[in-house]
mmCIF file of C-alpha atoms in Angstrom:
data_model
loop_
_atom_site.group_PDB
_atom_site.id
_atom_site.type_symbol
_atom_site.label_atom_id
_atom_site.label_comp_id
_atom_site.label_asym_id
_atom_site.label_seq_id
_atom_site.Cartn_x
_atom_site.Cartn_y
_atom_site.Cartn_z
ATOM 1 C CA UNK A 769 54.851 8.037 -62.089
ATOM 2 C CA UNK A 770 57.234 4.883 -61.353
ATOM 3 C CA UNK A 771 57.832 5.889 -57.864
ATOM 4 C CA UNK A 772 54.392 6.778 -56.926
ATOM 5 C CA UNK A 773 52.984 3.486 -58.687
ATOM 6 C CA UNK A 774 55.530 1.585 -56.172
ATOM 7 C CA UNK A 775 54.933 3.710 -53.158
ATOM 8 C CA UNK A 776 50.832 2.280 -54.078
ATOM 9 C CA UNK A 777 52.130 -1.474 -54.763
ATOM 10 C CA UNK A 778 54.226 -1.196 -51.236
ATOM 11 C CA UNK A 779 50.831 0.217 -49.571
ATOM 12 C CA UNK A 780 48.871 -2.318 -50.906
ATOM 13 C CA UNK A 781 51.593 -5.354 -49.847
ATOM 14 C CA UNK A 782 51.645 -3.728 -46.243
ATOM 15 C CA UNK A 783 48.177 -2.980 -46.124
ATOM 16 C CA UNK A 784 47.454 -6.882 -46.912
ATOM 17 C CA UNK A 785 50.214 -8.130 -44.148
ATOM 18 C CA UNK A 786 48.516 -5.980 -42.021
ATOM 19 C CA UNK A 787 45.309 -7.945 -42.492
ATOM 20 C CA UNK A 788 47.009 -11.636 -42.088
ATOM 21 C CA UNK A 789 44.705 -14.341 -39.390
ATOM 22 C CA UNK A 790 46.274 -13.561 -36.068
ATOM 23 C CA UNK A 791 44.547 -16.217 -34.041
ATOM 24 C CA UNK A 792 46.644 -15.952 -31.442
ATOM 25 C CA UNK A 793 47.034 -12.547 -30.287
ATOM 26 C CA UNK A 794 42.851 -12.783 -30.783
ATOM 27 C CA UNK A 795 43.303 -15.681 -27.919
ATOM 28 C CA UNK A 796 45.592 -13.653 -25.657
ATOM 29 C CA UNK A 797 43.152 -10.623 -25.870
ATOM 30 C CA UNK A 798 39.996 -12.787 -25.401
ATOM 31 C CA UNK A 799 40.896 -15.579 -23.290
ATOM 32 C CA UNK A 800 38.640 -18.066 -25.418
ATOM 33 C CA UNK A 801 39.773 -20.624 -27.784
ATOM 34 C CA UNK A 802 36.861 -22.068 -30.043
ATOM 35 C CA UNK A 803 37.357 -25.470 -31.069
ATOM 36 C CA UNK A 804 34.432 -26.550 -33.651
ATOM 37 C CA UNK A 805 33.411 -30.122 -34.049
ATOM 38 C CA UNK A 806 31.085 -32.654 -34.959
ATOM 39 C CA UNK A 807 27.774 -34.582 -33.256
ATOM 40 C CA UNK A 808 28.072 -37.154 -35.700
ATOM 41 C CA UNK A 809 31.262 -38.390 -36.522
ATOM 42 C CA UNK A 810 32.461 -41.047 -33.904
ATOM 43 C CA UNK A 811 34.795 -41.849 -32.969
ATOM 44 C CA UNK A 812 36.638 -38.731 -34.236
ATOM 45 C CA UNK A 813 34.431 -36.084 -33.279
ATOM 46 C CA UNK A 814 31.193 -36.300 -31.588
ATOM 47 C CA UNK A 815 28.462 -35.722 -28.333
ATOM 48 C CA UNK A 816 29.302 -38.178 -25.999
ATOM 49 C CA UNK A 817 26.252 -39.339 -24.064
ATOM 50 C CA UNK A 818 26.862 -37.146 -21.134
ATOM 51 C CA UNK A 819 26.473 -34.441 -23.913
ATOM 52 C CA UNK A 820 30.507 -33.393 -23.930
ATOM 53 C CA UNK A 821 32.474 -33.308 -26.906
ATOM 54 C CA UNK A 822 34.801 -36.385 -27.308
ATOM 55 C CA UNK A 823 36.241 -38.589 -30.157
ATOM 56 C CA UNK A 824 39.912 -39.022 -30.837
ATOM 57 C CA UNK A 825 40.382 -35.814 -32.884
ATOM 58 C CA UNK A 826 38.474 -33.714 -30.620
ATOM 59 C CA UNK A 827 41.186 -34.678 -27.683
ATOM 60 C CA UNK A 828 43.915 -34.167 -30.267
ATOM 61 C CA UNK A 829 42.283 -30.585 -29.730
ATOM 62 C CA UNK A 830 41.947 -30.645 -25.990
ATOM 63 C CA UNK A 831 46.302 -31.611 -26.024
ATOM 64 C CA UNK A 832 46.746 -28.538 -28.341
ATOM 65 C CA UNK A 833 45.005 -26.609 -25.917
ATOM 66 C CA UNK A 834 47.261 -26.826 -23.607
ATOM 67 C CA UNK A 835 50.118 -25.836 -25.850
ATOM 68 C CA UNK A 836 47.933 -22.837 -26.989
ATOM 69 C CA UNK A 837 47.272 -21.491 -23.295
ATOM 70 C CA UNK A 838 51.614 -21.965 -22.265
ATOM 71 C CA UNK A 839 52.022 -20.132 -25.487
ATOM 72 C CA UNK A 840 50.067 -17.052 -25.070
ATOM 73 C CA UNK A 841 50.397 -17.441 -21.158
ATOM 74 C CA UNK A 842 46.471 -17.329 -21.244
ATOM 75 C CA UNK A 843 46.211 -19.097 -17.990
ATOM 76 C CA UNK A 844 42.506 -19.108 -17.602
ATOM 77 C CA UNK A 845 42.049 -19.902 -21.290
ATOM 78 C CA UNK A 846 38.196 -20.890 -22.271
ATOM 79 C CA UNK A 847 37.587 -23.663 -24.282
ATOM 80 C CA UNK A 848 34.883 -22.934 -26.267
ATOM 81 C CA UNK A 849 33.444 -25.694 -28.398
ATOM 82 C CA UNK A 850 31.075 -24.919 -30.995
ATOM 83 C CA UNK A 851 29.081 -27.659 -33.214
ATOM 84 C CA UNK A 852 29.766 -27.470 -36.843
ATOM 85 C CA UNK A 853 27.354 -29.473 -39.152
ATOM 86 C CA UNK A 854 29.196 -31.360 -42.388
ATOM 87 C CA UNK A 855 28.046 -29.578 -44.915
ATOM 88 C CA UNK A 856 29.027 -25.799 -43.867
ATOM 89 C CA UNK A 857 32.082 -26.808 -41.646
ATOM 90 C CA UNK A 858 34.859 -25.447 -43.617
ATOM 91 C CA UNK A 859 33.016 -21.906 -43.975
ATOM 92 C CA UNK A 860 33.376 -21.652 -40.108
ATOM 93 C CA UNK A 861 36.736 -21.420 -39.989
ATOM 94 C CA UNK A 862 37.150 -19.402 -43.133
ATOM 95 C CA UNK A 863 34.471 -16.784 -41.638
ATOM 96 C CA UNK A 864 36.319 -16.835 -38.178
ATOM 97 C CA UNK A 865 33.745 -18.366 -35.893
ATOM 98 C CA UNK A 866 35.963 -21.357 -35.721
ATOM 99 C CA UNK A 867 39.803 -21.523 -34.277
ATOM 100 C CA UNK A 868 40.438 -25.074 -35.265
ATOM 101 C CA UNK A 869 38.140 -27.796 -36.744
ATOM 102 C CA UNK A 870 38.386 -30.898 -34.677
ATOM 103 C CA UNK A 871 36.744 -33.619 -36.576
ATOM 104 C CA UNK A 872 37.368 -36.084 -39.829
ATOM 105 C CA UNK A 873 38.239 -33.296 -42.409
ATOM 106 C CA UNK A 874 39.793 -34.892 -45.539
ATOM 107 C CA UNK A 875 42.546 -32.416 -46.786
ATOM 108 C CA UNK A 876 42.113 -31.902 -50.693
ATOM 109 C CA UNK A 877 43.490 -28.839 -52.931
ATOM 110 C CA UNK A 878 39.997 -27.614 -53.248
ATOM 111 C CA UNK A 879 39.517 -27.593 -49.646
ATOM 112 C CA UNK A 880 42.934 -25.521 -49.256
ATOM 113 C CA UNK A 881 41.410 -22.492 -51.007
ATOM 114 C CA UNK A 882 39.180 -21.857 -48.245
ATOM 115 C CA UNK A 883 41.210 -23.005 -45.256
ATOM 116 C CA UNK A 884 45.099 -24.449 -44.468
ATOM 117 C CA UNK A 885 46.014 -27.642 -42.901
ATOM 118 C CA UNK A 886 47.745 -28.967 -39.804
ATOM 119 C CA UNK A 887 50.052 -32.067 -40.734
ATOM 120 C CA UNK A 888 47.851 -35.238 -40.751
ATOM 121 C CA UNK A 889 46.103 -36.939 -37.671
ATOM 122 C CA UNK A 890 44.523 -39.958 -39.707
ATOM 123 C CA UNK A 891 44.248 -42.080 -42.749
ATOM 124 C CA UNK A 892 41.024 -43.706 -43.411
ATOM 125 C CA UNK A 893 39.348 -44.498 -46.230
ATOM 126 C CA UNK A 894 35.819 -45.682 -47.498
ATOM 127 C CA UNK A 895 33.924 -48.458 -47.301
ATOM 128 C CA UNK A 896 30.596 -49.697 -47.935
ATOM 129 C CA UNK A 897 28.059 -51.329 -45.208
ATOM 130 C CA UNK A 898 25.304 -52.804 -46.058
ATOM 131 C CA UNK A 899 22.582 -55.990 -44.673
ATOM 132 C CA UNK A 900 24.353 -59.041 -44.724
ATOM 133 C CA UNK A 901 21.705 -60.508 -46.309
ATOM 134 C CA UNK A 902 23.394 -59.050 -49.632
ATOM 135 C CA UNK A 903 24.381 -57.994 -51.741
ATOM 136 C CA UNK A 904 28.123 -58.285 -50.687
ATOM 137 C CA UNK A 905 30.463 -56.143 -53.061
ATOM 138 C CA UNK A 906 29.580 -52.846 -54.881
ATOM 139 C CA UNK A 907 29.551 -54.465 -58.395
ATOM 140 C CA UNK A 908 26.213 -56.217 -57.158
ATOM 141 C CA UNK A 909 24.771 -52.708 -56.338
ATOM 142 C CA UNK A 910 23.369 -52.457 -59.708
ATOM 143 C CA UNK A 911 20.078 -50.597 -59.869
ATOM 144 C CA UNK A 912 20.283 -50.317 -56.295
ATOM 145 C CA UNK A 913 20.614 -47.458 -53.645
ATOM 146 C CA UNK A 914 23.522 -46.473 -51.905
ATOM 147 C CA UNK A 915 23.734 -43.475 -49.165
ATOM 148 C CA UNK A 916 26.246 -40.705 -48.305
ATOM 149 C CA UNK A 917 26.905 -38.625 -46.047
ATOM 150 C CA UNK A 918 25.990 -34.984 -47.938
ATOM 151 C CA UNK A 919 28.188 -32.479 -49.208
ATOM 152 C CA UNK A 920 31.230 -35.211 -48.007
ATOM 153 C CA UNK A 921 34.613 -36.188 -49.999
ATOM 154 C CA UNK A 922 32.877 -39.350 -50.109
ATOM 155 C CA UNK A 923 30.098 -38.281 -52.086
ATOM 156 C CA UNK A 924 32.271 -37.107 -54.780
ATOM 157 C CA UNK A 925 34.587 -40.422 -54.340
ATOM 158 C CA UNK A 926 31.001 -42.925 -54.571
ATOM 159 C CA UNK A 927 30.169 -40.857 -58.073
ATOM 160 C CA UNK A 928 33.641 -41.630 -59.478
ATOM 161 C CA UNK A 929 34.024 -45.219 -58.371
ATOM 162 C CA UNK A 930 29.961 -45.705 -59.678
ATOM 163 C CA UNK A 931 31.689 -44.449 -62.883
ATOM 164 C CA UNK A 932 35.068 -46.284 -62.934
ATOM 165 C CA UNK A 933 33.207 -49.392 -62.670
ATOM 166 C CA UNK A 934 30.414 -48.655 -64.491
ATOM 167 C CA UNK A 935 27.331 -49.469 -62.124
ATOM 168 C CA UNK A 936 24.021 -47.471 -62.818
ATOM 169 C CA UNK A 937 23.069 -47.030 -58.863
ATOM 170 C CA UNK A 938 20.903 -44.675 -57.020
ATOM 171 C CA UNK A 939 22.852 -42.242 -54.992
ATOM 172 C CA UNK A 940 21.203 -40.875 -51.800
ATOM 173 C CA UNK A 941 22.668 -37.600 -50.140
ATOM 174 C CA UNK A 942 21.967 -38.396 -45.923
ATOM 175 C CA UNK A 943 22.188 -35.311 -43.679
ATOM 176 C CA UNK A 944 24.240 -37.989 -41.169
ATOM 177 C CA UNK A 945 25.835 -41.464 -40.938
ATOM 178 C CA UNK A 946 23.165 -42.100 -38.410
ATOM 179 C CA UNK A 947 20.860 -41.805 -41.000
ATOM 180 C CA UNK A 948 22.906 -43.604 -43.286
ATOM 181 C CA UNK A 949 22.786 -46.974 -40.860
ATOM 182 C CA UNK A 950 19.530 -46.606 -39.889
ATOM 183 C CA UNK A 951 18.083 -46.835 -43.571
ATOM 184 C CA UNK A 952 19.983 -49.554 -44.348
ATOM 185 C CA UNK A 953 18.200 -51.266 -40.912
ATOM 186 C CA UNK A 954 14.395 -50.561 -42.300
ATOM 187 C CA UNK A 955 15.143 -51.135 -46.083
ATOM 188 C CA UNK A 956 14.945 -47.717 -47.455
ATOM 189 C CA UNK A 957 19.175 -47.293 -48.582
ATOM 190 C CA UNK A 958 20.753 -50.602 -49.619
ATOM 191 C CA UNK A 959 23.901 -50.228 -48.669
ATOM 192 C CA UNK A 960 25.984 -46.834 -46.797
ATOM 193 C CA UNK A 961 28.913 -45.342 -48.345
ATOM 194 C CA UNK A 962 31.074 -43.653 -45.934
ATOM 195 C CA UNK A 963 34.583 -43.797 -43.972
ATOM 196 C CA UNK A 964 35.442 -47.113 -42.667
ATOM 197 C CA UNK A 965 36.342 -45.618 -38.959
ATOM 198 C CA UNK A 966 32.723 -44.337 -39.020
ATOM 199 C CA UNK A 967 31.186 -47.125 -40.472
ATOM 200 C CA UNK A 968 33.044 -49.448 -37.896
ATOM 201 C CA UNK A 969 32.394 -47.416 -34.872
ATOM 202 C CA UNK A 970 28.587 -47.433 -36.082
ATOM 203 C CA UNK A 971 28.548 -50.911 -36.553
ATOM 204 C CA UNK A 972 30.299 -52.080 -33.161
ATOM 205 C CA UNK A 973 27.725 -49.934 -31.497
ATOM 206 C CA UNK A 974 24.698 -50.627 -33.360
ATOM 207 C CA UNK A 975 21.587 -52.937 -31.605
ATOM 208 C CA UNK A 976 20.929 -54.324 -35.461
ATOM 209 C CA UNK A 977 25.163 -55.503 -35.484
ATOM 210 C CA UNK A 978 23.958 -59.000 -36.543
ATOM 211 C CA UNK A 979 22.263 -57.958 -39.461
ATOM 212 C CA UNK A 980 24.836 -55.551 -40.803
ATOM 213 C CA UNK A 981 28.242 -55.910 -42.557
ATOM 214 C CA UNK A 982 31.268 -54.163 -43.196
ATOM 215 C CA UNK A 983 32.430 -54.725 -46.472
ATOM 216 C CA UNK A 984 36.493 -55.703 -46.364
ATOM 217 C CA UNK A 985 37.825 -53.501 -49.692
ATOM 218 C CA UNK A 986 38.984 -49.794 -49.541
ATOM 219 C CA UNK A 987 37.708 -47.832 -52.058
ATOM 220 C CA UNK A 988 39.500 -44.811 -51.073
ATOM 221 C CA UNK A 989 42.187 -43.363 -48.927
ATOM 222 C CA UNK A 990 42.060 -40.300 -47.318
ATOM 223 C CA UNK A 991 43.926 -38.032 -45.374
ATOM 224 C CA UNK A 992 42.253 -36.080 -42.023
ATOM 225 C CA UNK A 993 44.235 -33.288 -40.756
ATOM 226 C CA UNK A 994 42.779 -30.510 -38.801
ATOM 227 C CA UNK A 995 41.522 -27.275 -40.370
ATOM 228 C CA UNK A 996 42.637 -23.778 -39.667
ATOM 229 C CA UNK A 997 42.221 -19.955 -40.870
ATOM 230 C CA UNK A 998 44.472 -19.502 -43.787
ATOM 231 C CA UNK A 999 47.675 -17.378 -43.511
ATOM 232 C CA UNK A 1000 47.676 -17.969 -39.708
ATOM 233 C CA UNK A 1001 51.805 -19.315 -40.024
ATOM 234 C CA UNK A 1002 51.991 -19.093 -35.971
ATOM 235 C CA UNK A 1003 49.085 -20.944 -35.238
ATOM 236 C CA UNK A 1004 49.717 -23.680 -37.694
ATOM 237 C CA UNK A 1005 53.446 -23.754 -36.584
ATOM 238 C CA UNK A 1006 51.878 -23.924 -32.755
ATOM 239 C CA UNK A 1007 49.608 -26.658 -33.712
ATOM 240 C CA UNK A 1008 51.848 -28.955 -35.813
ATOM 241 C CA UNK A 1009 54.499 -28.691 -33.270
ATOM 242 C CA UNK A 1010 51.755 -30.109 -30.565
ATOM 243 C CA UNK A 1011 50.750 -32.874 -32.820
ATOM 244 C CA UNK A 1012 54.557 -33.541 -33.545
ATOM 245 C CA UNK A 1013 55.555 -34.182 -29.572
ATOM 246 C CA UNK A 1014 52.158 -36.067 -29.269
ATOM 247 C CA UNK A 1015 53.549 -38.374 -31.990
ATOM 248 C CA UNK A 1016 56.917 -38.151 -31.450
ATOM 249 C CA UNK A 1017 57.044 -38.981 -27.364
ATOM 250 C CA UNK A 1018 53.941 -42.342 -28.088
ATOM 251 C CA UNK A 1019 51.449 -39.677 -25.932
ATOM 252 C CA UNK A 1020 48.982 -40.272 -28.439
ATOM 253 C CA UNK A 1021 48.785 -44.033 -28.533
ATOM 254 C CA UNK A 1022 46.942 -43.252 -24.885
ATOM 255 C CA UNK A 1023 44.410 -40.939 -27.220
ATOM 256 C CA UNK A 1024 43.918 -43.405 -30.105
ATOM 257 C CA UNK A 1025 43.120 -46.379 -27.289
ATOM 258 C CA UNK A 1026 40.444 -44.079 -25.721
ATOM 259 C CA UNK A 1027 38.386 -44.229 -28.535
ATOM 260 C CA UNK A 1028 39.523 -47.084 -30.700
ATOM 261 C CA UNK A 1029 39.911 -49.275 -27.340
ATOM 262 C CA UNK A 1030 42.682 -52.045 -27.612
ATOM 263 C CA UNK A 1031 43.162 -52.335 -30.723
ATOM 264 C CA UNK A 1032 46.323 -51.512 -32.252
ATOM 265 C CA UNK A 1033 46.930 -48.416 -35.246
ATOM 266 C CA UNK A 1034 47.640 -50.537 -38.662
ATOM 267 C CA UNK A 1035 50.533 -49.915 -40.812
ATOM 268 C CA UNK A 1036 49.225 -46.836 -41.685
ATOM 269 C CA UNK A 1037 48.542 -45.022 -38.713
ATOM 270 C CA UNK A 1038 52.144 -46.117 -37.800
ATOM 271 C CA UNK A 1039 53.888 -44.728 -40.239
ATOM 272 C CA UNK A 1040 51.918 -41.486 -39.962
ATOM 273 C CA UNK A 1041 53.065 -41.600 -36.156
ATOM 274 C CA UNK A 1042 56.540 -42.040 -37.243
ATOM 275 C CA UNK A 1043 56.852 -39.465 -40.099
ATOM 276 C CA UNK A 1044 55.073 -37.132 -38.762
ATOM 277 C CA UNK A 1045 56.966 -36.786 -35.106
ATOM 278 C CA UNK A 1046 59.206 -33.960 -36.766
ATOM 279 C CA UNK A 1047 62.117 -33.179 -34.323
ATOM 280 C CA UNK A 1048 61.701 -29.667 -32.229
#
């Protein structure tokens, strides 16, 4: 009875090996790699005007491409990129129609039961933008309505600094940060909560930039990392290794200018640089 209740347990531990995310061997067979990412989350991830994917985590993506086709010696390797929205993002890769999510995923421990995590590739945190005409800090928001982007960390995050703080405000779910800007522009949000990278890029490019602020404080910090099957050890080991050299040899102070133009990663993004070039 022992031994055959073994011989099951040892079926049942092979059985599930057997069944572990293989991404790569799926690329070698296939010859596609399918990178999902955002329309609306510059400058991370996003359609360019020329329609193309672009955004500083989306060309993280593009370098680890190239790592992905020397490793499975897929020389004609098609890149496949396939829009995810906000809400439902995760569930791609979890499902498989995803290889890698290339956009401004914050990594929490809920998050980790559906999918794993490459080491980081940001550190942002949320602010709040709002007309300049005021009010100017979130303890004036009183009564008053603030957006978020839906089904977002930061939607959780605005709830529980509401609370800390203890202001009775109106929070509106937005299906984008588009959205988001564009009601505080015609009067129907009061303010936008969202990441600070996204707010600023919004802001810099934004015809109503006079008449919109970017309010100084942090009210979170979070960390972005890119998103990928669980139990897929080689690919994650493939990946983090790419994003390691990238940090380790400067390369990626070429991708951060592209889309964050001259101006220099803060303390932050400096130390991520430095602690996260692991050795080979």
């Amino acid at each position: 009875m022992i031994r055959a209740g073994f011989v099951g347990l040892l079926g049942l531990v092979v059985s599930t090996g057997a069944l572990a995310t293989d991404t790569l061997s799926r690329i070698q067979k296939t010859g596609a790699l399918r990178l999902g990412f955002r329309a609306d989350a510059p400058p991370y991830s996003y359609r360019s005007g020329d329609g193309s994917p672009s955004g500083y985590v989306v060309d993280l993506c593009r370098e680890i491409s190239e790592v992905i086709k020397k490793s499975t010696g897929a020389v004609n390797l098609k890149i496949e990129f396939v829009e995810v929205a906000a809400a439902s993002r995760l569930e791609t890769v979890r499902d498989g129609k995803v290889d890698i999510l290339c956009d401004s995923t914050s990594v929490t421990m809920a998050r980790r039961e559906l999918v794993d995590f490459s080491i980081p590739t940001f550190i942002d945190g949320a602010g709040l933008l709002y007309r300049n005409t005021g009010p100017g800090h979130l303890a004036d928001f009183e009564g008053k309505r603030i957006g978020v982007l839906q089904g977002s960390t930061n939607e959780e995050a605005l709830k529980a600094v509401l609370y800390k703080f203890d202001i009775e405000a109106k929070i509106v779910p937005m299906k984008s940060h588009e959205d988001g800007v564009r009601a505080i522009v015609d009067k129907s949000l009061d303010s936008y909560f969202g990441d600070r990278g996204i707010l600023s890029h919004y802001l810099r490019a934004s015809k109503n930039q006079s008449i919109l602020k970017l309010e100084e404080q942090y009210y979170t910090f979070e960390t972005y990392a890119l998103a990928i099957p669980r139990g897929d050890g080689r690919l994650r080991l493939l990946v983090d290794g790419a994003l390691a050299d990238l940090y380790r040899s400067h390369a990626v102070r070429r991708i951060y200018t592209r889309s964050f133009g001259n101006t220099a990663p803060d303390e932050f993004m400096r130390a991520l640089f430095v602690i996260h070039g692991v050795p080979k």
